PDB file of C-alpha atoms in Angstrom:
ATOM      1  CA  UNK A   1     253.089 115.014 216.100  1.00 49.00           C
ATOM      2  CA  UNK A   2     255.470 117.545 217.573  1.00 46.00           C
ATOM      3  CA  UNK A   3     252.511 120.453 216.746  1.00 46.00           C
ATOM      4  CA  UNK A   4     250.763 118.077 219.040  1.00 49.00           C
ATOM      5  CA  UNK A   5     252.966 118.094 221.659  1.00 44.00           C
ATOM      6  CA  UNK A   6     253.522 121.810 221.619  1.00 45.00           C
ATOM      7  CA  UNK A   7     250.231 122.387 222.214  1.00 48.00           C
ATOM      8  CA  UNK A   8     249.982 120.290 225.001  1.00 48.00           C
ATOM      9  CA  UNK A   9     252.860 121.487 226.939  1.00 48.00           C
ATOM     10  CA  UNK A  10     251.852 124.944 225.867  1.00 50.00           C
ATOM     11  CA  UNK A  11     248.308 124.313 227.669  1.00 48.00           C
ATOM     12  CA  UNK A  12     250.097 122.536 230.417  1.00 49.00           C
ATOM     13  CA  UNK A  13     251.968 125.606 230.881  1.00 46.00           C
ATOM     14  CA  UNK A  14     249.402 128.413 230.509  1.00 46.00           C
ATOM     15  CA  UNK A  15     247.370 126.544 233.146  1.00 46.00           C
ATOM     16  CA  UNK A  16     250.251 126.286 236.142  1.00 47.00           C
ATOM     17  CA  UNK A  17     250.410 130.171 234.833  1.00 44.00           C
ATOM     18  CA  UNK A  18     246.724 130.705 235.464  1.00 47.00           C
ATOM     19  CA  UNK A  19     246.743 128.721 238.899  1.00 48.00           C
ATOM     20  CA  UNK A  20     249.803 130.413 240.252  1.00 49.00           C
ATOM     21  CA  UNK A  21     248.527 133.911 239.378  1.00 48.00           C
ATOM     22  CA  UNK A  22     244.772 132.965 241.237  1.00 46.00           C
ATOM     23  CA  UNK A  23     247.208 133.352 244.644  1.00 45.00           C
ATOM     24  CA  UNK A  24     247.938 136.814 243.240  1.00 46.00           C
ATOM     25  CA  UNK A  25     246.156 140.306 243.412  1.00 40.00           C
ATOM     26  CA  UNK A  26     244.273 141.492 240.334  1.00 42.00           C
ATOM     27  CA  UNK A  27     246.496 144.116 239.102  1.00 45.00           C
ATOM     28  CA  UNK A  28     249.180 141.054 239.139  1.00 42.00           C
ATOM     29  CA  UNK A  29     246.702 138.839 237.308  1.00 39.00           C
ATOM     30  CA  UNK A  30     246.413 141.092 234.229  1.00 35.00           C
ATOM     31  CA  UNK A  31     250.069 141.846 233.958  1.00 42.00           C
ATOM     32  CA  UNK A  32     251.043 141.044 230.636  1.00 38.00           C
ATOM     33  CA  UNK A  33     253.274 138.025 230.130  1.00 41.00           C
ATOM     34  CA  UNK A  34     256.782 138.811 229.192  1.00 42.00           C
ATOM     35  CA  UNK A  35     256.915 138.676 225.112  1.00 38.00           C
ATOM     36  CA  UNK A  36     260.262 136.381 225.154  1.00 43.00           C
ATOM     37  CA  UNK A  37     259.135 133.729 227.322  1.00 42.00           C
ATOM     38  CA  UNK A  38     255.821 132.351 229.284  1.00 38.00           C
ATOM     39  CA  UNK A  39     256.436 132.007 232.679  1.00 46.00           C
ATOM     40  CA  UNK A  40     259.996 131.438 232.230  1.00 45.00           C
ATOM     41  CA  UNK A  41     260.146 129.083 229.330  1.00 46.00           C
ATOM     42  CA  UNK A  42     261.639 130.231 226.571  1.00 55.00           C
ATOM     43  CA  UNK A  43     260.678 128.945 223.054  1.00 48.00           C
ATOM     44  CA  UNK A  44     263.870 127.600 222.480  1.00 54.00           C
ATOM     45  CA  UNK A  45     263.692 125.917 225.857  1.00 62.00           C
ATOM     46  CA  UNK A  46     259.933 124.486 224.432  1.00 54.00           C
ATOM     47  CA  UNK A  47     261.125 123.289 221.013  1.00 54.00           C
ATOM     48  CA  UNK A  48     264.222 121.081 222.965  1.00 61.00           C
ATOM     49  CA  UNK A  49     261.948 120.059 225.771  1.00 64.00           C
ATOM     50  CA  UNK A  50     259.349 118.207 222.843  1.00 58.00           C
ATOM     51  CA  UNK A  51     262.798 116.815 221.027  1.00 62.00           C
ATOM     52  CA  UNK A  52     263.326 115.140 224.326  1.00 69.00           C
ATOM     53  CA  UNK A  53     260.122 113.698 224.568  1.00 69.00           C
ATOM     54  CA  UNK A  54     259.481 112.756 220.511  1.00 61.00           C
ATOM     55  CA  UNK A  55     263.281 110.712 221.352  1.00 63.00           C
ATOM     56  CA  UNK A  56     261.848 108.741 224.107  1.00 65.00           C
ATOM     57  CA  UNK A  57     258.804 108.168 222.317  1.00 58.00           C
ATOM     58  CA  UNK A  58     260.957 106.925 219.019  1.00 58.00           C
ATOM     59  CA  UNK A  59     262.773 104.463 222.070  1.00 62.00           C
ATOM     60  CA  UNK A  60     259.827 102.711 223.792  1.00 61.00           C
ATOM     61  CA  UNK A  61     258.308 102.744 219.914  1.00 58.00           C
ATOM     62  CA  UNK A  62     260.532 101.351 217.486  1.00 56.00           C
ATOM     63  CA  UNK A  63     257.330 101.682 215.081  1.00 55.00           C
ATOM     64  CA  UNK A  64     256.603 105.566 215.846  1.00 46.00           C
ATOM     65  CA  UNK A  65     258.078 106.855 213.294  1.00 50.00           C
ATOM     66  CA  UNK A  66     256.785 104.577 210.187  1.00 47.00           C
ATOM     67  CA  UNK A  67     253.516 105.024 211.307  1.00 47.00           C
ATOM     68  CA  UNK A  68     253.762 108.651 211.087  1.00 50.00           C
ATOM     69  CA  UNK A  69     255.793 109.461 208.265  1.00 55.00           C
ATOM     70  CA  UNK A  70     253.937 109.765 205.155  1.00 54.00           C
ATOM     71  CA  UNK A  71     255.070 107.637 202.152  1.00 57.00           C
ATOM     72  CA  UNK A  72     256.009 109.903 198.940  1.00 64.00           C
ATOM     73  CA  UNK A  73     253.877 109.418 196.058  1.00 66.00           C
ATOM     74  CA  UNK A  74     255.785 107.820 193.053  1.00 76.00           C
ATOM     75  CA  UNK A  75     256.320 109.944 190.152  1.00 86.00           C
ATOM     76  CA  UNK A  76     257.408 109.200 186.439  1.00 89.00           C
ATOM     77  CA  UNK A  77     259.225 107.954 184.912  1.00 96.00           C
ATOM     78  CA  UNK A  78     257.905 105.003 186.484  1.00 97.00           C
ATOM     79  CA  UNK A  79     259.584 100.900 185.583  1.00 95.00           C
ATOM     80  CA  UNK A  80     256.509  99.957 185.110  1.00 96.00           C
ATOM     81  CA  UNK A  81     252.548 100.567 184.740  1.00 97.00           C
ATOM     82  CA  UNK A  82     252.192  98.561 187.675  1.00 96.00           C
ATOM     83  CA  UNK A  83     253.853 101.550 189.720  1.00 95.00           C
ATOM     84  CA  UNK A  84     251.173 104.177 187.948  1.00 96.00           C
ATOM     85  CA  UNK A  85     249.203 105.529 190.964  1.00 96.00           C
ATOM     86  CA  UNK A  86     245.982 106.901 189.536  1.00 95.00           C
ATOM     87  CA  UNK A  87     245.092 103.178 187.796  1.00 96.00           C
ATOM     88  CA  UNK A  88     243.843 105.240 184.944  1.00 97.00           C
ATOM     89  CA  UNK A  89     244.860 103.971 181.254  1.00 98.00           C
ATOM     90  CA  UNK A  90     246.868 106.321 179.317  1.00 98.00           C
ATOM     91  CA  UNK A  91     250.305 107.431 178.227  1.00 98.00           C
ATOM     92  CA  UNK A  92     252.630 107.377 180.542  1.00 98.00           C
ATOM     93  CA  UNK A  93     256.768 107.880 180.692  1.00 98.00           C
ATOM     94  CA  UNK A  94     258.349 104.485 181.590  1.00 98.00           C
ATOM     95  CA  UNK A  95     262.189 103.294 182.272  1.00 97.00           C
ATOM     96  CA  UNK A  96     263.054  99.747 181.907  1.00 95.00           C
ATOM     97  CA  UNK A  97     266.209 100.044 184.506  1.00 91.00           C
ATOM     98  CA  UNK A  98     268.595 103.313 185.383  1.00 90.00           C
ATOM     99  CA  UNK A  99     270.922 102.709 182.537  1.00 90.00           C
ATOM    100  CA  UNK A 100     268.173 102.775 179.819  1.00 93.00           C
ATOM    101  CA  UNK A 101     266.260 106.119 178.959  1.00 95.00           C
ATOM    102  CA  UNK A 102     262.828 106.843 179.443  1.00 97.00           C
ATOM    103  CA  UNK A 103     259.892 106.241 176.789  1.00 98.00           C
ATOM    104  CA  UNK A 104     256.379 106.797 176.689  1.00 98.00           C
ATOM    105  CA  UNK A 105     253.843 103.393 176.853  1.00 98.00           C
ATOM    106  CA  UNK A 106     250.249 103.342 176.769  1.00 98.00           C
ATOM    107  CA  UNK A 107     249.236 101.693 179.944  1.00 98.00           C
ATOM    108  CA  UNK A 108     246.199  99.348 180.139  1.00 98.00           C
ATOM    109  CA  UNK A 109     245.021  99.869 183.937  1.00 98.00           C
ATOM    110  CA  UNK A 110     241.443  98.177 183.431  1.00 97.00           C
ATOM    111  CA  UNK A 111     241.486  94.835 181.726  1.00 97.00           C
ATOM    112  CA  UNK A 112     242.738  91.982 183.638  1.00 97.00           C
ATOM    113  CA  UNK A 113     243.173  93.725 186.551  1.00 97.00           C
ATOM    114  CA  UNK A 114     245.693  96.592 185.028  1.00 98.00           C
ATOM    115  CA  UNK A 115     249.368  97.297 185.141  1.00 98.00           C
ATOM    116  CA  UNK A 116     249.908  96.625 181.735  1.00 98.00           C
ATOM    117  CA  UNK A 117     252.216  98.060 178.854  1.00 98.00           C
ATOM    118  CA  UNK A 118     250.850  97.834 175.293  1.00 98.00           C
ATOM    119  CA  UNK A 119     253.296  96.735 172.839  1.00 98.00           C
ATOM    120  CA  UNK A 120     251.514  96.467 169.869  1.00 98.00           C
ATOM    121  CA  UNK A 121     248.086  97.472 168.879  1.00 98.00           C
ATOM    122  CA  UNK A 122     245.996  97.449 165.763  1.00 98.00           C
ATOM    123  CA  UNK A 123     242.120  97.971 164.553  1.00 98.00           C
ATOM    124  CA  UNK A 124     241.726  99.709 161.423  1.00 97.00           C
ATOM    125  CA  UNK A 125     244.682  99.345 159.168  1.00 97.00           C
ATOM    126  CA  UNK A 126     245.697 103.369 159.583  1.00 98.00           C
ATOM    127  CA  UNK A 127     249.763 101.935 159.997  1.00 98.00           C
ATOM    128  CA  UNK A 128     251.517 100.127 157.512  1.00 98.00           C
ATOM    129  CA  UNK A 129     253.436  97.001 159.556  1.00 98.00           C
ATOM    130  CA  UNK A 130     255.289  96.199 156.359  1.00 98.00           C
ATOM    131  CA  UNK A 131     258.208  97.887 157.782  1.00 98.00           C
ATOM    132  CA  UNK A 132     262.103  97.234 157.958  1.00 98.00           C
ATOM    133  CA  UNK A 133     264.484  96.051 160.578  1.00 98.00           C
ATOM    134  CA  UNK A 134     265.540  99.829 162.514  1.00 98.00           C
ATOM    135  CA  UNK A 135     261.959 100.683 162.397  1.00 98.00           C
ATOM    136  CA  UNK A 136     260.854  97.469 164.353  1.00 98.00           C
ATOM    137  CA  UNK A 137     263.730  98.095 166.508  1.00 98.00           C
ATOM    138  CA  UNK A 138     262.862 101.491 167.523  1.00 98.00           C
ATOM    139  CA  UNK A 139     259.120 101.821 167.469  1.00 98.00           C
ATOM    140  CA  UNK A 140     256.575 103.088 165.339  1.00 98.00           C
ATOM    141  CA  UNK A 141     253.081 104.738 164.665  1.00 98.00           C
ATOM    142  CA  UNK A 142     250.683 106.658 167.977  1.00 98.00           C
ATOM    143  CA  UNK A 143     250.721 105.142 171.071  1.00 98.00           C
ATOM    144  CA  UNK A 144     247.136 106.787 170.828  1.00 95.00           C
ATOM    145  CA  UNK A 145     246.438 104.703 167.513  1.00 98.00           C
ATOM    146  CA  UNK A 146     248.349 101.969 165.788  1.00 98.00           C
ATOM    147  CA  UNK A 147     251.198 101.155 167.172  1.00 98.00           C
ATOM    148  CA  UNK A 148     254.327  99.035 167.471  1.00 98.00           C
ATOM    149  CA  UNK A 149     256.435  99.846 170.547  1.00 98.00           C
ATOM    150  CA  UNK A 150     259.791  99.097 169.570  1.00 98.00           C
ATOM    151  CA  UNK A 151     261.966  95.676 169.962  1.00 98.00           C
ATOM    152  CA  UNK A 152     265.016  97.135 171.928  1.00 98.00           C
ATOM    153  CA  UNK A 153     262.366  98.700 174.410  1.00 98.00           C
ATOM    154  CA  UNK A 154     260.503  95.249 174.644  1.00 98.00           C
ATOM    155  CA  UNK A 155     263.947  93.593 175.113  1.00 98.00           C
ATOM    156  CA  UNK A 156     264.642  96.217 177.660  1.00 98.00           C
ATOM    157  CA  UNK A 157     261.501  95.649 179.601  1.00 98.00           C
ATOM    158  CA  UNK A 158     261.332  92.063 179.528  1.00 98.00           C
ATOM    159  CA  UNK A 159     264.831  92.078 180.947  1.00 97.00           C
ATOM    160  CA  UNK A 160     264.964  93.899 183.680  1.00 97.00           C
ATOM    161  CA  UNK A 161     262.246  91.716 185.198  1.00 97.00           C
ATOM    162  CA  UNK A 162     260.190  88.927 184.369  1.00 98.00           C
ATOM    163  CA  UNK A 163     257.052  89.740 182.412  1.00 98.00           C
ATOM    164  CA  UNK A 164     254.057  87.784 181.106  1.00 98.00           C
ATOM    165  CA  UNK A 165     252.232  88.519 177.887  1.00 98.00           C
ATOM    166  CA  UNK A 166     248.880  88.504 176.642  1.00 98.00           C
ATOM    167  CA  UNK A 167     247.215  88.280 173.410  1.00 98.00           C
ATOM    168  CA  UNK A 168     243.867  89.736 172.658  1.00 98.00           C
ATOM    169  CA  UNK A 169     242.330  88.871 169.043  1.00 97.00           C
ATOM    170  CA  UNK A 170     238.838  89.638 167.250  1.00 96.00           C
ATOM    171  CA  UNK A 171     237.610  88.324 164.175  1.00 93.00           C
ATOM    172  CA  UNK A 172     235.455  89.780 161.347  1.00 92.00           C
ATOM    173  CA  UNK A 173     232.623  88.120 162.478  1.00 91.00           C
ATOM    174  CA  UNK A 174     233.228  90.220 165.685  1.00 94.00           C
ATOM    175  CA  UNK A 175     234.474  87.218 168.314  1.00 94.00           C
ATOM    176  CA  UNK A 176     236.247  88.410 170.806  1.00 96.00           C
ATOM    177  CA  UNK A 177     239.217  86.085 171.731  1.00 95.00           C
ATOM    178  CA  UNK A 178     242.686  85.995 173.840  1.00 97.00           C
ATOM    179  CA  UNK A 179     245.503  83.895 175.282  1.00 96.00           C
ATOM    180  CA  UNK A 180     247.832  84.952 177.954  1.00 98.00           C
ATOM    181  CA  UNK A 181     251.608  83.324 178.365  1.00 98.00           C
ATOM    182  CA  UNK A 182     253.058  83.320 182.080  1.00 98.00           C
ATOM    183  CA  UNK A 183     256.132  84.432 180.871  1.00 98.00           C
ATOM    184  CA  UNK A 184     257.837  86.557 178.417  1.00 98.00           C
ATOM    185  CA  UNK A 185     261.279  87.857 177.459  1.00 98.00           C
ATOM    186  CA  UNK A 186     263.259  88.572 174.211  1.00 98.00           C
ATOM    187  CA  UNK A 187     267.300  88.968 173.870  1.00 98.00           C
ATOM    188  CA  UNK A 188     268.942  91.832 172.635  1.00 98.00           C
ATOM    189  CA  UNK A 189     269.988  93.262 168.931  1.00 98.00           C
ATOM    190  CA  UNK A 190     273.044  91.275 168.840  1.00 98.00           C
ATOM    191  CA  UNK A 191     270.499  88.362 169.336  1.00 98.00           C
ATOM    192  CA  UNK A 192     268.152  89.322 166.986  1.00 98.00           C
ATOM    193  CA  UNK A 193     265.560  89.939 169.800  1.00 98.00           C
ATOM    194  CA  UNK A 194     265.286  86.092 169.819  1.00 98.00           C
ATOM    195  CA  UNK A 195     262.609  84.866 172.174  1.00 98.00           C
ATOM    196  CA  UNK A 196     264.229  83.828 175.495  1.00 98.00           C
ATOM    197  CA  UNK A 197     261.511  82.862 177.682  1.00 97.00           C
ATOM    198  CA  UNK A 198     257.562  82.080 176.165  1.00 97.00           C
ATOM    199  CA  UNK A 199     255.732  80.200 179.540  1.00 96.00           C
ATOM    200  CA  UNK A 200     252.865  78.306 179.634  1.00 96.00           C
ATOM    201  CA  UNK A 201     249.404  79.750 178.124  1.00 95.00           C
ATOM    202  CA  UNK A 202     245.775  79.803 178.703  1.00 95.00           C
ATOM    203  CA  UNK A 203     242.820  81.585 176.927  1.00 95.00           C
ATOM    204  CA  UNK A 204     240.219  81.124 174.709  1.00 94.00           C
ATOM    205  CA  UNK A 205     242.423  81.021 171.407  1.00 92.00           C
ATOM    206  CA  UNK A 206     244.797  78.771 170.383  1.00 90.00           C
ATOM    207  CA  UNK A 207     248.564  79.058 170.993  1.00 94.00           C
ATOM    208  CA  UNK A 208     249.343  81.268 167.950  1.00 94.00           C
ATOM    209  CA  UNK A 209     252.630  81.751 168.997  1.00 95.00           C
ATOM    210  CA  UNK A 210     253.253  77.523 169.108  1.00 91.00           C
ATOM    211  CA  UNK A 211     256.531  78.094 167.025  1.00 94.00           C
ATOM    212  CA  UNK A 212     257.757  81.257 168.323  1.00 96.00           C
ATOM    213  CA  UNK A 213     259.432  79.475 170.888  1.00 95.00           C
ATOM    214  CA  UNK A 214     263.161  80.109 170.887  1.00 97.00           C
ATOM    215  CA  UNK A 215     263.061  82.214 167.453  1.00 98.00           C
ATOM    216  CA  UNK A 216     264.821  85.331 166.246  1.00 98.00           C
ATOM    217  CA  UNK A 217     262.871  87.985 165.238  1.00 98.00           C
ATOM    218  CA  UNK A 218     262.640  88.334 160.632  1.00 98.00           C
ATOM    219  CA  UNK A 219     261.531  91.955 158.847  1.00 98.00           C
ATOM    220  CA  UNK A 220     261.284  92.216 155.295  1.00 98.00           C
ATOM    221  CA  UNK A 221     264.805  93.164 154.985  1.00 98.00           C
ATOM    222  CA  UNK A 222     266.268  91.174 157.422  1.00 98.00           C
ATOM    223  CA  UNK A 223     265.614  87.197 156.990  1.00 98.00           C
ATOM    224  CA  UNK A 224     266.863  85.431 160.724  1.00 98.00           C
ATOM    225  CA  UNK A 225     264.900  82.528 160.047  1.00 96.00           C
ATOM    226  CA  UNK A 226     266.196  78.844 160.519  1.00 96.00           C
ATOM    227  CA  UNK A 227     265.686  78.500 156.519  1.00 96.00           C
ATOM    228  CA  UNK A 228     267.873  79.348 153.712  1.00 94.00           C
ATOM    229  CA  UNK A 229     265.179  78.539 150.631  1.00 96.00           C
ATOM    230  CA  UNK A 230     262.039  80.614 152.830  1.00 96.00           C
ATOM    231  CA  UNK A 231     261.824  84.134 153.779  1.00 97.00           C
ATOM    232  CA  UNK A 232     258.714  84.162 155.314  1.00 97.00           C
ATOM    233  CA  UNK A 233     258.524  88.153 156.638  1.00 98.00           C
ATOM    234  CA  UNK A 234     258.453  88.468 152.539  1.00 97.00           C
ATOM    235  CA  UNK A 235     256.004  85.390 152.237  1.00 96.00           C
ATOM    236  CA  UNK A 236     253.294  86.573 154.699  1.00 97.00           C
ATOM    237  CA  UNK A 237     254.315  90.477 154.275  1.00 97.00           C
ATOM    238  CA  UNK A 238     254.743  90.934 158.410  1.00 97.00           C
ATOM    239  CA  UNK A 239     257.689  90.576 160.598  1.00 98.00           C
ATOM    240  CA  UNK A 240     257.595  88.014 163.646  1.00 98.00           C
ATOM    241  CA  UNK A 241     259.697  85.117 165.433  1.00 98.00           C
ATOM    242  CA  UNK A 242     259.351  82.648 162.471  1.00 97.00           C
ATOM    243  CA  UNK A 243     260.320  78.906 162.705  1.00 97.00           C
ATOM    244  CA  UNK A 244     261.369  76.441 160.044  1.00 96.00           C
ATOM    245  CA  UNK A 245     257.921  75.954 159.321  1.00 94.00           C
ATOM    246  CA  UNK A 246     256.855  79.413 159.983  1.00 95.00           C
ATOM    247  CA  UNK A 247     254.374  81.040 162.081  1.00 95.00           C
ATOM    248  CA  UNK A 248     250.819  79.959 163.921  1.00 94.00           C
ATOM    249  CA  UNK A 249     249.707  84.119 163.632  1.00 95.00           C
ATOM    250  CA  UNK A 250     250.670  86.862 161.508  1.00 96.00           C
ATOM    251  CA  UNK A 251     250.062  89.794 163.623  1.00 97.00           C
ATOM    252  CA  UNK A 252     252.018  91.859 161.830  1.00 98.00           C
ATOM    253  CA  UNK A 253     250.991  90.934 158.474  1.00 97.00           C
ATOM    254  CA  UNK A 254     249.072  93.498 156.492  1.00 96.00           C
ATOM    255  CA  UNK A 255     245.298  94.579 157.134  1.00 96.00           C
ATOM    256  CA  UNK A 256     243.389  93.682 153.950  1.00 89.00           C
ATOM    257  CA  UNK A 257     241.558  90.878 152.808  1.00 81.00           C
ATOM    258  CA  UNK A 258     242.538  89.915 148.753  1.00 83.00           C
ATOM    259  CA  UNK A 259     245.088  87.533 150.346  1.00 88.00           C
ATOM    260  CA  UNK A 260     244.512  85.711 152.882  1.00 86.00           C
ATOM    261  CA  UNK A 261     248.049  84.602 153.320  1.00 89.00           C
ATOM    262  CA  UNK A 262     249.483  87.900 154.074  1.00 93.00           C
ATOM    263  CA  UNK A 263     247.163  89.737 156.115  1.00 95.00           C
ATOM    264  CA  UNK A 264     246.055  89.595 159.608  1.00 97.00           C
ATOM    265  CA  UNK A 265     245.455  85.620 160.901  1.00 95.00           C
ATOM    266  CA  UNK A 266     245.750  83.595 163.717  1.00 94.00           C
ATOM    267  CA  UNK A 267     245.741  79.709 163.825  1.00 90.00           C
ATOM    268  CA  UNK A 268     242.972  78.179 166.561  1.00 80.00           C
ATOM    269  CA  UNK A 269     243.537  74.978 165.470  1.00 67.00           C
ATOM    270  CA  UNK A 270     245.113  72.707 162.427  1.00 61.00           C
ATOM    271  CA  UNK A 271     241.855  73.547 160.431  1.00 68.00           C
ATOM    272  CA  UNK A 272     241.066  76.464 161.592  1.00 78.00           C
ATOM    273  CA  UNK A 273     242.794  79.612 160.535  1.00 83.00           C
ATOM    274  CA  UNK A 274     241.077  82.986 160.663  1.00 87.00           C
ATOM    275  CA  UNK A 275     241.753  86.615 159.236  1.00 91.00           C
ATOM    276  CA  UNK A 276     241.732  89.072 161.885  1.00 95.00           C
ATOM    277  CA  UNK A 277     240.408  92.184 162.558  1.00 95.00           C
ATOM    278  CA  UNK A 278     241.748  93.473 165.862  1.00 97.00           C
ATOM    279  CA  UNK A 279     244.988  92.866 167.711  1.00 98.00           C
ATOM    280  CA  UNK A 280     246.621  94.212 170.798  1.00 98.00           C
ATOM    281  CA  UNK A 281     249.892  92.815 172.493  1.00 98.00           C
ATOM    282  CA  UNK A 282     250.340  93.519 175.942  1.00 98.00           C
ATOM    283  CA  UNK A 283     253.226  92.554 178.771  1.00 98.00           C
ATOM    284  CA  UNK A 284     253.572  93.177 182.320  1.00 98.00           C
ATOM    285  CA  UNK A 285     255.510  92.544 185.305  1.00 97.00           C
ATOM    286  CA  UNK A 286     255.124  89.701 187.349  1.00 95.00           C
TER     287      UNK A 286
END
């Protein structure tokens, strides 16, 4: 804006110089201009003259300068995938809240309508998910692969703000299935990453996740299930939020198909139990 100006007054100038100088001889006319000043302005006295005038124009226009100030684009890490500019899904560095330290996510910026951060993913059995506590804690596998992203970072996430989650499921016969939760957030360690907060859900599957609800989270070496004579994580080979009577999904169970009981499943309805092939876990702000 104040280029703009300049080069107005600087045309507003050079013409009362080229109208003055028509009263004048020729010789006068082509008489160079002095080189520190035109016509007795200075370019100090130029530059003060358009501070004046941008002033008065930020006075009688509270809104001038908003409108012409360019916003700075964000740049990583960002607190969410929301806050990814380019809406293209990838890898990206992420930080839950300024006392927590950054971590790459895989963002999902297409399906259901983006901003998404994958927390668990699986398609072809390339992971073991058998694991102990400290390794569900901290993350594990590719983010480009299979993948768990990590309890404390989940906890961290779902935190900070309020997320929902979303569940997407496909069976061997190749049905493609999911149900979404309006909210989601986990405690910390010292809670066992216990599920705080599981909202309402819609979808196309049943609510697998029907006894999650206000669970601590059980590994194979780690049992924080309400039962003393059960230890499911070792019953169903997985790690989850298990209840007294145990889970409505094994996500995390292993992927094979000798035993039913302790691979991949998810419960549609009381009959209907099926072994699954895909999984992916995602959560985003709301």
């Amino acid at each position: 804006m104040k280029l703009t100006l300049c080069f107005l007054l600087l045309c507003a100038v050079l013409y009362a110089v080229a109208t003055n100088n028509s009263s004048r001889t020729k010789d006068e006319t082509l008489r160079a201009p002095a080189v520190d000043g035109i016509n007795g302005f200075s370019l100090e006295q130029l530059l003060t003259k358009l501070d004046q005038i941008e002033h008065k124009l930020m006075e009688l226009h509270p809104d001038y300068q908003k409108t012409t100030t360019t916003p700075k684009p964000k740049l990583p890490p960002f607190t969410s995938c929301r806050d990814e500019p380019s809406k293209v899904s990838g890898v990206y560095l992420i930080r839950a809240n300024n006392d927590s330290a950054p971590f790459n996510a895989y963002c999902e910026q297409e399906k259901y309508d983006g901003g998404w951060i994958v927390v668990q993913h699986r398609f072809n059995g390339s992971v073991d998910f058998y694991r102990n506590w400290d390794e569900y804690r901290n993350g594990f596998g590719e983010l480009d692969g299979e993948f768990w992203l990590g309890l404390e970072r989940i906890h961290q996430l779902t935190t900070a703000r309020k997320h929902e989650l979303i569940v997407e499921i496909r069976d061997f016969k190749g049905k493609y299935q999911y149900i979404r939760y309006s909210a989601f957030q986990i405690g910390g360690e010292s809670e066992a990453y216990e599920v705080k907060s599981l909202g309402s859900f819609r979808g196309t599957a049943g609510d697998g996740m029907a006894y999650s609800r206000g669970e601590k989270f059980s590994t194979k070496d780690r049992d924080n299930g309400p039962r003393t004579d059960r230890h499911y994580a070792e019953l169903f080979e997985g790690a989850c939020w298990y209840s007294y009577f145990g889970s409505a999904s094994n996500l995390n169970g292993r992927y094979q198909h000798d035993d039913p009981e302790k691979s991949i499943w998810w419960i549609y309805s009381k009959r209907d139990q099926r072994r699954i092939k895909y999984t992916r876990m995602m959560i985003r702000e709301v």
